């Protein structure tokens, strides 16, 4: 799913008239011994693959230090945020499953309640946001801030609180019961990958 998320981010960063043909992310990951089954569980490897194969300029950030305002600003600048989390297999919402269903999605929007409008939500999405979008001062509780995350090629979004996604991400330290089948150790906890541009 990390490779699918990279392809979604790549396609979003490309201009409409630019070609979408690149070398295979999967073939390169297999050649480098990063995966045997197409799943990549190291965000450093994902960043390098995206740069080497697709020319994407990516930077890793500590998710614990990233604030909601940083996410809103990234959306406003049309940057792509690849967020690892443990996904409930029935609905892809963030869960705490000890890494058994580690997953990656692209943050495509966020919303928060505007208490001056009787608790109705004001949505900020990658289409509408501007780089100077500021969160209202009352939105300090991460349970009040919702992220919309697209996974794989699905049109259905996972929408949950920033706190839920962060909590799910922070426990991605092992594969749980399926760990014996993996090539490398998991390196996803506390990380988010931002793609700024493509060469």
XYZ file of N, CA, C and O in Angstrom:
796
model
N 0.811 -1.204 0.000
C 0.000 0.000 0.000
C 0.848 1.259 0.000
O 0.416 2.297 -0.495
N 2.085 1.211 0.523
C 2.959 2.391 0.474
C 3.303 2.730 -0.968
O 3.338 3.906 -1.348
N 3.526 1.705 -1.786
C 3.848 1.953 -3.189
C 2.643 2.518 -3.931
O 2.780 3.411 -4.776
N 1.446 2.050 -3.601
C 0.229 2.603 -4.206
C 0.055 4.057 -3.782
O -0.328 4.912 -4.592
N 0.366 4.366 -2.529
C 0.265 5.747 -2.051
C 1.267 6.645 -2.778
O 0.950 7.791 -3.117
N 2.459 6.131 -3.038
C 3.448 6.912 -3.790
C 2.926 7.195 -5.196
O 3.050 8.315 -5.701
N 2.328 6.199 -5.833
C 1.778 6.418 -7.183
C 0.674 7.473 -7.168
O 0.595 8.322 -8.057
N -0.185 7.451 -6.148
C -1.239 8.471 -6.040
C -0.626 9.851 -5.856
O -1.059 10.821 -6.491
N 0.380 9.952 -4.981
C 1.034 11.238 -4.743
C 1.735 11.720 -6.013
O 1.648 12.898 -6.377
N 2.404 10.805 -6.710
C 3.086 11.152 -7.967
C 2.094 11.701 -8.980
O 2.316 12.748 -9.587
N 0.986 10.995 -9.173
C 0.001 11.426 -10.157
C -0.604 12.779 -9.796
O -0.923 13.574 -10.675
N -0.723 13.050 -8.501
C -1.261 14.338 -8.072
C -0.264 15.470 -8.310
O -0.657 16.591 -8.617
N 1.028 15.164 -8.180
C 2.059 16.183 -8.368
C 2.335 16.481 -9.837
O 2.793 17.570 -10.178
N 2.072 15.504 -10.712
C 2.315 15.711 -12.139
C 1.303 16.687 -12.720
O 0.137 16.705 -12.328
N 1.750 17.478 -13.652
C 0.839 18.359 -14.384
C 0.004 17.501 -15.327
O 0.395 16.414 -15.720
N -1.149 17.987 -15.734
C -2.063 17.211 -16.574
C -1.427 16.715 -17.864
O -1.736 15.632 -18.332
N -0.537 17.506 -18.445
C 0.042 17.114 -19.738
C 1.355 16.354 -19.608
O 1.957 16.003 -20.601
N 1.807 16.098 -18.391
C 3.060 15.372 -18.207
C 2.821 13.868 -18.310
O 1.787 13.365 -17.867
N 3.793 13.148 -18.860
C 3.644 11.686 -18.945
C 3.687 11.054 -17.558
O 4.352 11.541 -16.661
N 2.958 9.944 -17.408
C 2.917 9.252 -16.131
C 3.778 7.986 -16.144
O 3.738 7.213 -15.222
N 4.522 7.764 -17.184
C 5.329 6.542 -17.279
C 6.626 6.703 -16.495
O 7.402 7.621 -16.735
N 6.837 5.833 -15.549
C 8.076 5.768 -14.774
C 8.455 4.301 -14.643
O 7.631 3.417 -14.852
N 9.686 4.078 -14.252
C 10.103 2.704 -13.966
C 9.200 2.154 -12.857
O 8.583 2.906 -12.108
N 9.138 0.869 -12.729
C 8.272 0.229 -11.746
C 8.819 0.379 -10.329
O 9.955 -0.023 -10.054
N 8.005 0.941 -9.447
C 8.381 1.015 -8.031
C 8.542 -0.394 -7.456
O 9.491 -0.668 -6.731
N 7.614 -1.280 -7.800
C 7.658 -2.643 -7.281
C 8.902 -3.377 -7.759
O 9.605 -4.008 -6.958
N 9.209 -3.302 -9.050
C 10.393 -3.994 -9.580
C 11.660 -3.474 -8.902
O 12.545 -4.262 -8.538
N 11.740 -2.177 -8.690
C 12.921 -1.603 -8.034
C 13.003 -2.050 -6.581
O 14.082 -2.393 -6.089
N 11.878 -2.076 -5.886
C 11.865 -2.530 -4.489
C 12.279 -3.996 -4.390
O 13.031 -4.380 -3.486
N 11.820 -4.814 -5.331
C 12.215 -6.229 -5.345
C 13.707 -6.372 -5.626
O 14.408 -7.154 -4.964
N 14.213 -5.619 -6.605
C 15.643 -5.675 -6.939
C 16.512 -5.285 -5.757
O 17.585 -5.855 -5.540
N 16.075 -4.304 -4.983
C 16.863 -3.807 -3.848
C 16.697 -4.665 -2.601
O 17.325 -4.408 -1.586
N 15.824 -5.650 -2.655
C 15.612 -6.515 -1.492
C 14.819 -5.848 -0.383
O 14.870 -6.266 0.771
N 14.054 -4.824 -0.738
C 13.252 -4.109 0.243
C 11.973 -4.870 0.556
O 11.414 -4.755 1.638
N 11.497 -5.653 -0.403
C 10.258 -6.400 -0.230
C 10.334 -7.709 -0.998
O 11.124 -7.848 -1.931
N 9.517 -8.649 -0.596
C 9.344 -9.882 -1.364
C 7.901 -10.024 -1.835
O 7.610 -10.833 -2.698
N 7.002 -9.211 -1.242
C 5.577 -9.342 -1.555
C 4.921 -8.029 -2.001
O 3.703 -7.963 -2.121
N 5.719 -6.994 -2.229
C 5.169 -5.717 -2.680
C 4.869 -4.743 -1.565
O 4.572 -3.582 -1.821
N 4.949 -5.179 -0.326
C 4.694 -4.286 0.807
C 6.018 -3.722 1.315
O 6.991 -4.460 1.478
N 6.054 -2.429 1.551
C 7.252 -1.766 2.064
C 6.888 -1.118 3.391
O 5.973 -0.294 3.454
N 7.603 -1.482 4.443
C 7.270 -1.040 5.792
C 8.348 -0.145 6.403
O 8.434 -0.025 7.611
N 9.158 0.462 5.566
C 10.186 1.386 6.039
C 10.009 2.692 5.269
O 10.195 2.730 4.050
N 9.638 3.762 5.977
C 9.344 5.023 5.296
C 10.592 5.645 4.679
O 10.492 6.359 3.684
N 11.761 5.350 5.207
C 13.010 5.813 4.572
C 13.169 5.159 3.197
O 13.551 5.817 2.227
N 12.879 3.863 3.114
C 12.935 3.163 1.826
C 11.906 3.725 0.844
O 12.190 3.885 -0.342
N 10.711 4.026 1.330
C 9.670 4.585 0.476
C 10.129 5.926 -0.099
O 9.985 6.188 -1.297
N 10.711 6.760 0.745
C 11.199 8.076 0.299
C 12.276 7.924 -0.773
O 12.234 8.586 -1.813
N 13.229 7.029 -0.546
C 14.305 6.814 -1.523
C 13.764 6.254 -2.841
O 14.167 6.684 -3.920
N 12.862 5.270 -2.753
C 12.262 4.707 -3.971
C 11.534 5.788 -4.769
O 11.686 5.871 -5.989
N 10.745 6.600 -4.093
C 9.981 7.652 -4.773
C 10.925 8.637 -5.462
O 10.661 9.088 -6.579
N 12.042 8.944 -4.810
C 13.007 9.859 -5.408
C 13.739 9.234 -6.579
O 13.847 9.832 -7.654
N 14.224 8.013 -6.392
C 15.023 7.356 -7.425
C 14.205 6.958 -8.648
O 14.662 7.071 -9.778
N 12.986 6.476 -8.428
C 12.178 5.956 -9.529
C 11.305 7.038 -10.163
O 11.166 7.090 -11.376
N 10.728 7.904 -9.341
C 9.744 8.881 -9.844
C 10.236 10.329 -9.821
O 9.525 11.214 -10.271
N 11.419 10.565 -9.244
C 11.926 11.933 -9.156
C 11.197 12.790 -8.142
O 11.229 14.024 -8.210
N 10.549 12.171 -7.165
C 9.772 12.921 -6.176
C 10.683 13.406 -5.053
O 11.513 12.647 -4.548
N 10.510 14.653 -4.693
C 11.279 15.247 -3.604
C 10.503 15.071 -2.302
O 9.477 15.707 -2.099
N 11.006 14.178 -1.435
C 10.296 13.870 -0.202
C 11.128 14.161 1.023
O 12.358 14.141 0.981
N 10.430 14.419 2.121
C 11.095 14.685 3.393
C 10.292 14.027 4.509
O 9.065 14.116 4.533
N 11.003 13.349 5.403
C 10.357 12.708 6.548
C 10.206 13.709 7.689
O 11.095 14.527 7.933
N 9.081 13.613 8.385
C 8.831 14.450 9.548
C 8.421 13.579 10.717
O 7.843 12.515 10.533
N 8.722 14.069 11.913
C 8.292 13.403 13.128
C 6.818 13.737 13.334
O 6.466 14.903 13.519
N 5.964 12.747 13.295
C 4.529 12.973 13.401
C 4.147 13.572 14.752
O 3.188 14.336 14.847
N 4.902 13.254 15.791
C 4.610 13.810 17.115
C 4.807 15.321 17.141
O 4.158 16.012 17.922
N 5.708 15.822 16.306
C 6.010 17.253 16.298
C 5.198 18.025 15.266
O 5.247 19.247 15.224
N 4.458 17.320 14.425
C 3.663 17.964 13.386
C 2.316 18.369 13.973
O 1.623 17.557 14.566
N 1.966 19.619 13.806
C 0.708 20.130 14.339
C -0.335 20.199 13.229
O -0.014 20.174 12.042
N -1.577 20.338 13.615
C -2.670 20.422 12.649
C -2.456 21.575 11.680
O -2.741 21.455 10.489
N -1.925 22.688 12.158
C -1.653 23.827 11.286
C -0.630 23.494 10.209
O -0.717 23.996 9.083
N 0.338 22.637 10.540
C 1.331 22.209 9.547
C 0.668 21.387 8.446
O 1.012 21.507 7.269
N -0.280 20.548 8.830
C -0.990 19.721 7.852
C -1.851 20.601 6.948
O -1.854 20.444 5.724
N -2.556 21.572 7.542
C -3.380 22.486 6.748
C -2.520 23.268 5.758
O -2.884 23.436 4.589
N -1.344 23.724 6.219
C -0.453 24.480 5.326
C 0.057 23.600 4.188
O 0.139 24.042 3.044
N 0.402 22.346 4.485
C 0.877 21.430 3.438
C -0.221 21.192 2.403
O 0.040 21.193 1.197
N -1.450 21.000 2.868
C -2.560 20.821 1.930
C -2.723 22.065 1.062
O -2.968 21.973 -0.133
N -2.571 23.227 1.671
C -2.703 24.480 0.935
C -1.640 24.652 -0.129
O -1.878 25.264 -1.172
N -0.460 24.114 0.127
C 0.637 24.186 -0.854
C 0.599 23.013 -1.832
O 1.520 22.835 -2.616
N -0.438 22.208 -1.751
C -0.623 21.034 -2.604
C 0.502 20.004 -2.436
O 0.819 19.262 -3.359
N 1.081 19.976 -1.254
C 2.062 18.945 -0.949
C 1.313 17.661 -0.606
O 0.177 17.698 -0.144
N 1.946 16.552 -0.846
C 1.339 15.252 -0.612
C 1.878 14.663 0.683
O 3.100 14.557 0.853
N 0.981 14.294 1.593
C 1.371 13.724 2.885
C 1.025 12.246 2.910
O -0.152 11.874 2.828
N 2.049 11.394 3.009
C 1.868 9.954 3.082
C 1.904 9.567 4.553
O 2.915 9.753 5.218
N 0.784 9.065 5.038
C 0.605 8.787 6.465
C 0.461 7.287 6.712
O -0.512 6.679 6.270
N 1.414 6.672 7.423
C 1.262 5.261 7.804
C 0.372 5.138 9.043
O 0.442 5.966 9.947
N -0.451 4.107 9.057
C -1.284 3.830 10.229
C -1.737 2.379 10.150
O -1.605 1.738 9.118
N -2.239 1.865 11.243
C -2.797 0.517 11.286
C -4.253 0.632 10.863
O -5.028 1.357 11.504
N -4.640 -0.029 9.789
C -5.985 0.126 9.232
C -6.884 -1.037 9.611
O -6.528 -2.197 9.412
N -8.041 -0.715 10.135
C -9.053 -1.730 10.378
C -9.397 -2.356 9.029
O -9.764 -1.651 8.089
N -9.258 -3.673 8.875
C -9.474 -4.293 7.564
C -10.900 -4.142 7.026
O -11.113 -4.199 5.818
N -11.871 -3.900 7.884
C -13.252 -3.806 7.408
C -13.596 -2.438 6.828
O -14.479 -2.326 5.988
N -12.890 -1.370 7.267
C -13.279 -0.041 6.803
C -12.107 0.915 6.567
O -12.319 2.057 6.179
N -10.883 0.480 6.821
C -9.660 1.268 6.646
C -9.549 2.448 7.610
O -8.716 3.327 7.430
N -10.367 2.486 8.661
C -10.219 3.514 9.682
C -9.003 3.176 10.541
O -8.617 2.022 10.667
N -8.394 4.200 11.171
C -7.226 3.929 12.007
C -7.593 3.051 13.204
O -8.662 3.205 13.795
N -6.702 2.124 13.513
C -6.915 1.191 14.615
C -5.574 0.946 15.300
O -4.541 1.420 14.848
N -5.609 0.214 16.377
C -4.387 -0.195 17.082
C -4.340 -1.717 17.052
O -4.912 -2.380 17.904
N -3.667 -2.245 16.030
C -3.639 -3.684 15.808
C -2.219 -4.245 15.849
O -1.947 -5.277 15.251
N -1.325 -3.538 16.521
C 0.070 -3.961 16.684
C 0.782 -4.156 15.351
O 1.631 -5.033 15.214
N 0.414 -3.383 14.347
C 1.106 -3.446 13.072
C 0.635 -4.547 12.141
O 1.136 -4.670 11.023
N -0.329 -5.340 12.570
C -0.796 -6.459 11.753
C -1.403 -5.962 10.440
O -1.287 -6.610 9.409
N -2.015 -4.784 10.461
C -2.611 -4.222 9.250
C -2.006 -2.845 8.950
O -2.743 -1.895 8.643
N -0.678 -2.771 9.025
C 0.010 -1.519 8.703
C -0.354 -1.105 7.285
O -0.402 -1.931 6.376
N -0.617 0.167 7.110
C -1.186 0.678 5.872
C -0.680 2.099 5.663
O -0.275 2.766 6.618
N -0.706 2.586 4.433
C -0.345 3.973 4.143
C -1.430 4.602 3.291
O -1.971 3.967 2.387
N -1.721 5.846 3.593
C -2.686 6.596 2.801
C -2.171 8.007 2.573
O -1.181 8.425 3.166
N -2.856 8.739 1.703
C -2.502 10.124 1.402
C -3.551 11.031 2.046
O -4.751 10.846 1.843
N -3.085 12.011 2.828
C -3.990 12.976 3.443
C -4.477 13.914 2.339
O -3.679 14.602 1.707
N -5.773 13.926 2.097
C -6.328 14.737 1.013
C -7.191 15.887 1.521
O -7.622 16.731 0.739
N -7.442 15.945 2.814
C -8.237 17.038 3.342
C -8.343 16.975 4.846
O -7.924 16.003 5.469
N -8.869 18.040 5.416
C -9.103 18.073 6.856
C -10.278 18.987 7.137
O -10.658 19.815 6.300
N -10.865 18.804 8.307
C -12.008 19.619 8.708
C -11.961 19.795 10.214
O -11.326 19.024 10.925
N -12.626 20.836 10.681
C -12.743 21.068 12.113
C -14.068 21.778 12.365
O -14.609 22.434 11.481
N -14.597 21.638 13.579
C -15.868 22.298 13.871
C -15.660 23.794 14.056
O -14.696 24.217 14.683
N -16.533 24.585 13.498
C -16.518 26.019 13.727
C -17.608 26.307 14.750
O -18.791 26.297 14.435
N -17.199 26.521 15.973
C -18.164 26.682 17.061
C -19.015 27.955 16.908
O -20.031 28.091 17.539
N -18.579 28.892 16.076
C -19.381 30.089 15.868
C -20.550 29.818 14.925
O -21.428 30.636 14.790
N -20.538 28.654 14.278
C -21.634 28.288 13.378
C -22.374 27.066 13.915
O -22.661 26.119 13.206
N -22.639 27.072 15.204
C -23.411 26.005 15.860
C -22.830 24.607 15.676
O -23.543 23.653 15.461
N -21.521 24.500 15.731
C -20.873 23.189 15.665
C -20.794 22.586 14.286
O -20.386 21.447 14.134
N -21.165 23.313 13.241
C -21.054 22.779 11.883
C -19.596 22.823 11.447
O -18.825 23.657 11.885
N -19.249 21.923 10.550
C -17.872 21.813 10.105
C -17.579 22.759 8.957
O -18.410 22.960 8.079
N -16.377 23.325 9.005
C -15.841 24.054 7.856
C -14.776 23.151 7.285
O -13.889 22.711 8.000
N -14.854 22.843 6.025
C -13.885 21.940 5.418
C -12.767 22.708 4.748
O -12.997 23.695 4.084
N -11.560 22.217 4.929
C -10.401 22.720 4.211
C -9.859 21.538 3.433
O -9.537 20.508 4.015
N -9.805 21.648 2.128
C -9.286 20.539 1.341
C -8.124 21.015 0.495
O -7.842 22.200 0.425
N -7.456 20.074 -0.144
C -6.298 20.438 -0.945
C -6.681 21.313 -2.122
O -5.852 21.982 -2.702
N -7.938 21.350 -2.487
C -8.378 22.196 -3.591
C -8.658 23.607 -3.102
O -8.309 24.583 -3.738
N -9.254 23.728 -1.927
C -9.725 25.022 -1.459
C -8.756 25.743 -0.539
O -8.826 26.956 -0.400
N -7.871 25.031 0.127
C -7.016 25.658 1.133
C -5.976 26.555 0.490
O -5.577 26.363 -0.641
N -5.549 27.537 1.236
C -4.446 28.381 0.793
C -3.300 28.186 1.767
O -3.506 27.763 2.900
N -2.057 28.510 1.364
C -0.920 28.284 2.249
C -1.040 29.018 3.573
O -0.450 28.626 4.553
N -1.823 30.107 3.623
C -1.950 30.823 4.894
C -3.205 30.442 5.667
O -3.614 31.164 6.544
N -3.798 29.295 5.337
C -4.953 28.835 6.101
C -4.545 28.673 7.557
O -3.547 28.053 7.859
N -5.330 29.275 8.426
C -5.050 29.163 9.855
C -6.202 28.457 10.537
O -7.368 28.717 10.239
N -5.857 27.576 11.446
C -6.891 26.911 12.225
C -7.412 27.891 13.264
O -6.646 28.673 13.824
N -8.696 27.870 13.552
C -9.221 28.730 14.607
C -8.549 28.405 15.941
O -8.154 27.264 16.186
N -8.433 29.397 16.785
C -7.746 29.223 18.073
C -8.379 28.138 18.930
O -7.690 27.489 19.713
N -9.678 27.908 18.784
C -10.344 26.919 19.637
C -10.076 25.479 19.204
O -10.479 24.552 19.883
N -9.400 25.254 18.097
C -9.161 23.888 17.618
C -7.832 23.350 18.137
O -6.941 23.025 17.384
N -7.708 23.262 19.432
C -6.475 22.738 20.019
C -6.591 21.254 20.347
O -5.585 20.586 20.529
N -7.794 20.727 20.406
C -7.995 19.320 20.732
C -7.955 18.501 19.443
O -8.783 18.694 18.546
N -7.000 17.573 19.347
C -6.851 16.760 18.137
C -8.067 15.873 17.867
O -8.235 15.377 16.772
N -8.909 15.684 18.864
C -10.128 14.904 18.647
C -11.134 15.699 17.817
O -12.039 15.132 17.223
N -10.988 17.027 17.788
C -11.901 17.886 17.023
C -11.463 18.072 15.578
O -12.219 18.593 14.765
N -10.248 17.703 15.248
C -9.714 17.918 13.901
C -9.773 16.598 13.148
O -9.236 15.590 13.599
N -10.453 16.603 12.016
C -10.611 15.384 11.230
C -9.694 15.411 10.019
O -9.537 16.449 9.372
N -9.092 14.257 9.721
C -8.303 14.091 8.500
C -9.080 13.186 7.546
O -9.713 12.216 7.967
N -8.995 13.511 6.272
C -9.542 12.644 5.219
C -8.345 12.015 4.521
O -7.483 12.709 3.983
N -8.268 10.697 4.560
C -7.125 9.963 4.025
C -7.610 9.018 2.932
O -8.527 8.218 3.150
N -6.985 9.126 1.765
C -7.312 8.224 0.662
C -6.356 7.051 0.703
O -5.153 7.211 0.907
N -6.889 5.873 0.500
C -6.068 4.668 0.538
C -6.209 3.913 -0.769
O -7.292 3.859 -1.355
N -5.088 3.385 -1.229
C -5.030 2.661 -2.496
C -5.712 3.494 -3.580
O -5.593 4.697 -3.579
N -6.416 2.860 -4.477
C -7.098 3.608 -5.533
C -8.570 3.795 -5.203
O -9.357 4.182 -6.051
N -8.943 3.542 -3.974
C -10.343 3.626 -3.581
C -10.854 5.058 -3.605
O -10.126 5.993 -3.292
N -12.105 5.205 -3.948
C -12.745 6.524 -3.886
C -13.269 6.792 -2.486
O -13.647 7.907 -2.168
N -13.326 5.768 -1.664
C -13.807 5.926 -0.291
C -12.666 6.421 0.581
O -11.568 5.876 0.564
N -12.949 7.454 1.347
C -11.937 8.038 2.221
C -12.087 7.485 3.633
O -13.187 7.156 4.072
N -10.969 7.425 4.332
C -11.002 7.143 5.764
C -11.009 8.497 6.455
O -10.057 9.275 6.311
N -12.055 8.789 7.179
C -12.172 10.070 7.869
C -12.238 9.792 9.356
O -13.147 9.101 9.834
N -11.252 10.307 10.066
C -11.169 10.103 11.510
C -10.376 11.264 12.098
O -9.780 12.062 11.374
N -10.342 11.328 13.404
C -9.652 12.438 14.061
C -8.140 12.327 13.880
O -7.588 11.229 13.725
N -7.495 13.476 13.904
C -6.027 13.512 13.876
C -5.477 12.675 15.016
O -4.512 11.935 14.849
N -6.101 12.743 16.184
C -5.648 11.951 17.329
C -5.709 10.463 17.021
O -4.788 9.719 17.341
N -6.772 10.012 16.374
C -6.903 8.578 16.042
C -5.802 8.134 15.088
O -5.193 7.075 15.276
N -5.542 8.948 14.053
C -4.473 8.596 13.115
C -3.114 8.624 13.814
O -2.285 7.741 13.605
N -2.878 9.637 14.635
C -1.585 9.737 15.331
C -1.394 8.558 16.283
O -0.330 7.940 16.312
N -2.423 8.227 17.074
C -2.316 7.105 18.013
C -2.060 5.792 17.280
O -1.272 4.960 17.722
N -2.740 5.599 16.159
C -2.548 4.390 15.364
C -1.117 4.324 14.829
O -0.460 3.280 14.884
N -0.630 5.447 14.326
C 0.727 5.503 13.784
C 1.770 5.203 14.859
O 2.729 4.467 14.609
N 1.603 5.771 16.032
C 2.631 5.664 17.070
C 2.846 4.233 17.557
O 3.897 3.920 18.099
N 1.884 3.347 17.356
C 2.062 1.961 17.827
C 2.559 1.031 16.719
O 2.661 -0.167 16.910
N 2.925 1.592 15.554
C 3.433 0.769 14.442
C 4.919 0.452 14.654
O 5.781 0.977 13.975
N 5.202 -0.402 15.585
C 6.599 -0.719 15.910
C 6.974 -2.146 15.538
O 8.131 -2.504 15.521
N 5.984 -2.992 15.259
C 6.271 -4.378 14.888
C 5.139 -4.883 14.008
O 4.147 -4.199 13.808
N 5.281 -6.084 13.513
C 4.279 -6.672 12.636
C 3.294 -7.553 13.379
O 2.501 -8.234 12.761
N 3.375 -7.585 14.689
C 2.518 -8.498 15.426
C 2.817 -9.922 15.006
O 3.968 -10.309 14.820
N 1.791 -10.696 14.788
C 1.936 -12.114 14.461
C 2.518 -12.368 13.081
O 3.080 -13.420 12.825
N 2.411 -11.434 12.143
C 2.872 -11.708 10.784
C 4.332 -11.314 10.565
O 4.819 -11.370 9.449
N 5.041 -10.959 11.613
C 6.402 -10.458 11.492
C 7.406 -11.414 10.884
O 8.376 -10.994 10.275
N 7.210 -12.695 11.020
C 8.205 -13.654 10.526
C 8.286 -13.698 9.002
O 9.225 -14.252 8.453
N 7.326 -13.100 8.304
C 7.308 -13.163 6.844
C 7.943 -11.938 6.185
O 8.000 -11.871 4.977
N 8.401 -10.967 6.966
C 8.851 -9.700 6.414
C 10.364 -9.662 6.216
O 11.129 -10.283 6.932
N 10.784 -8.883 5.189
C 12.190 -8.772 4.829
C 12.933 -7.871 5.795
O 14.061 -8.141 6.181
N 12.322 -6.767 6.177
C 12.968 -5.765 7.015
C 12.112 -5.468 8.237
O 10.934 -5.782 8.261
N 12.736 -4.819 9.206
C 11.988 -4.366 10.374
C 11.063 -3.220 9.987
O 11.338 -2.465 9.055
N 9.994 -3.066 10.722
C 9.059 -1.971 10.487
C 9.700 -0.658 10.932
O 10.329 -0.582 11.986
N 9.564 0.364 10.100
C 10.106 1.686 10.409
C 9.068 2.730 9.984
O 9.274 3.471 9.032
N 7.939 2.737 10.692
C 6.832 3.628 10.354
C 6.397 4.507 11.523
O 5.858 5.590 11.311
N 6.595 4.052 12.751
C 6.062 4.746 13.925
C 6.626 6.155 14.051
O 7.827 6.380 13.918
N 5.732 7.088 14.301
C 6.135 8.471 14.546
C 6.570 9.215 13.307
O 7.176 10.279 13.409
N 6.257 8.683 12.121
C 6.743 9.314 10.887
C 5.607 9.631 9.931
O 4.603 8.926 9.880
N 5.809 10.690 9.179
C 4.935 11.052 8.064
C 5.860 11.549 6.963
O 6.904 12.149 7.243
N 5.520 11.265 5.726
C 6.368 11.608 4.583
C 5.658 12.661 3.745
O 4.514 12.472 3.343
N 6.361 13.788 3.524
C 5.788 14.867 2.713
C 6.517 14.950 1.394
O 7.730 15.025 1.359
N 5.760 14.912 0.310
C 6.321 15.104 -1.021
C 5.996 16.527 -1.464
O 4.837 16.930 -1.507
N 7.046 17.267 -1.820
C 6.880 18.672 -2.202
C 6.751 18.875 -3.697
O 6.022 19.743 -4.152
N 7.502 18.086 -4.459
C 7.536 18.316 -5.910
C 8.034 17.061 -6.601
O 8.424 16.092 -5.953
N 8.034 17.131 -7.926
C 8.527 16.027 -8.734
C 9.394 16.619 -9.819
O 9.105 17.681 -10.372
N 10.523 15.945 -10.084
C 11.432 16.421 -11.137
C 10.950 15.998 -12.506
O 10.354 14.994 -12.697
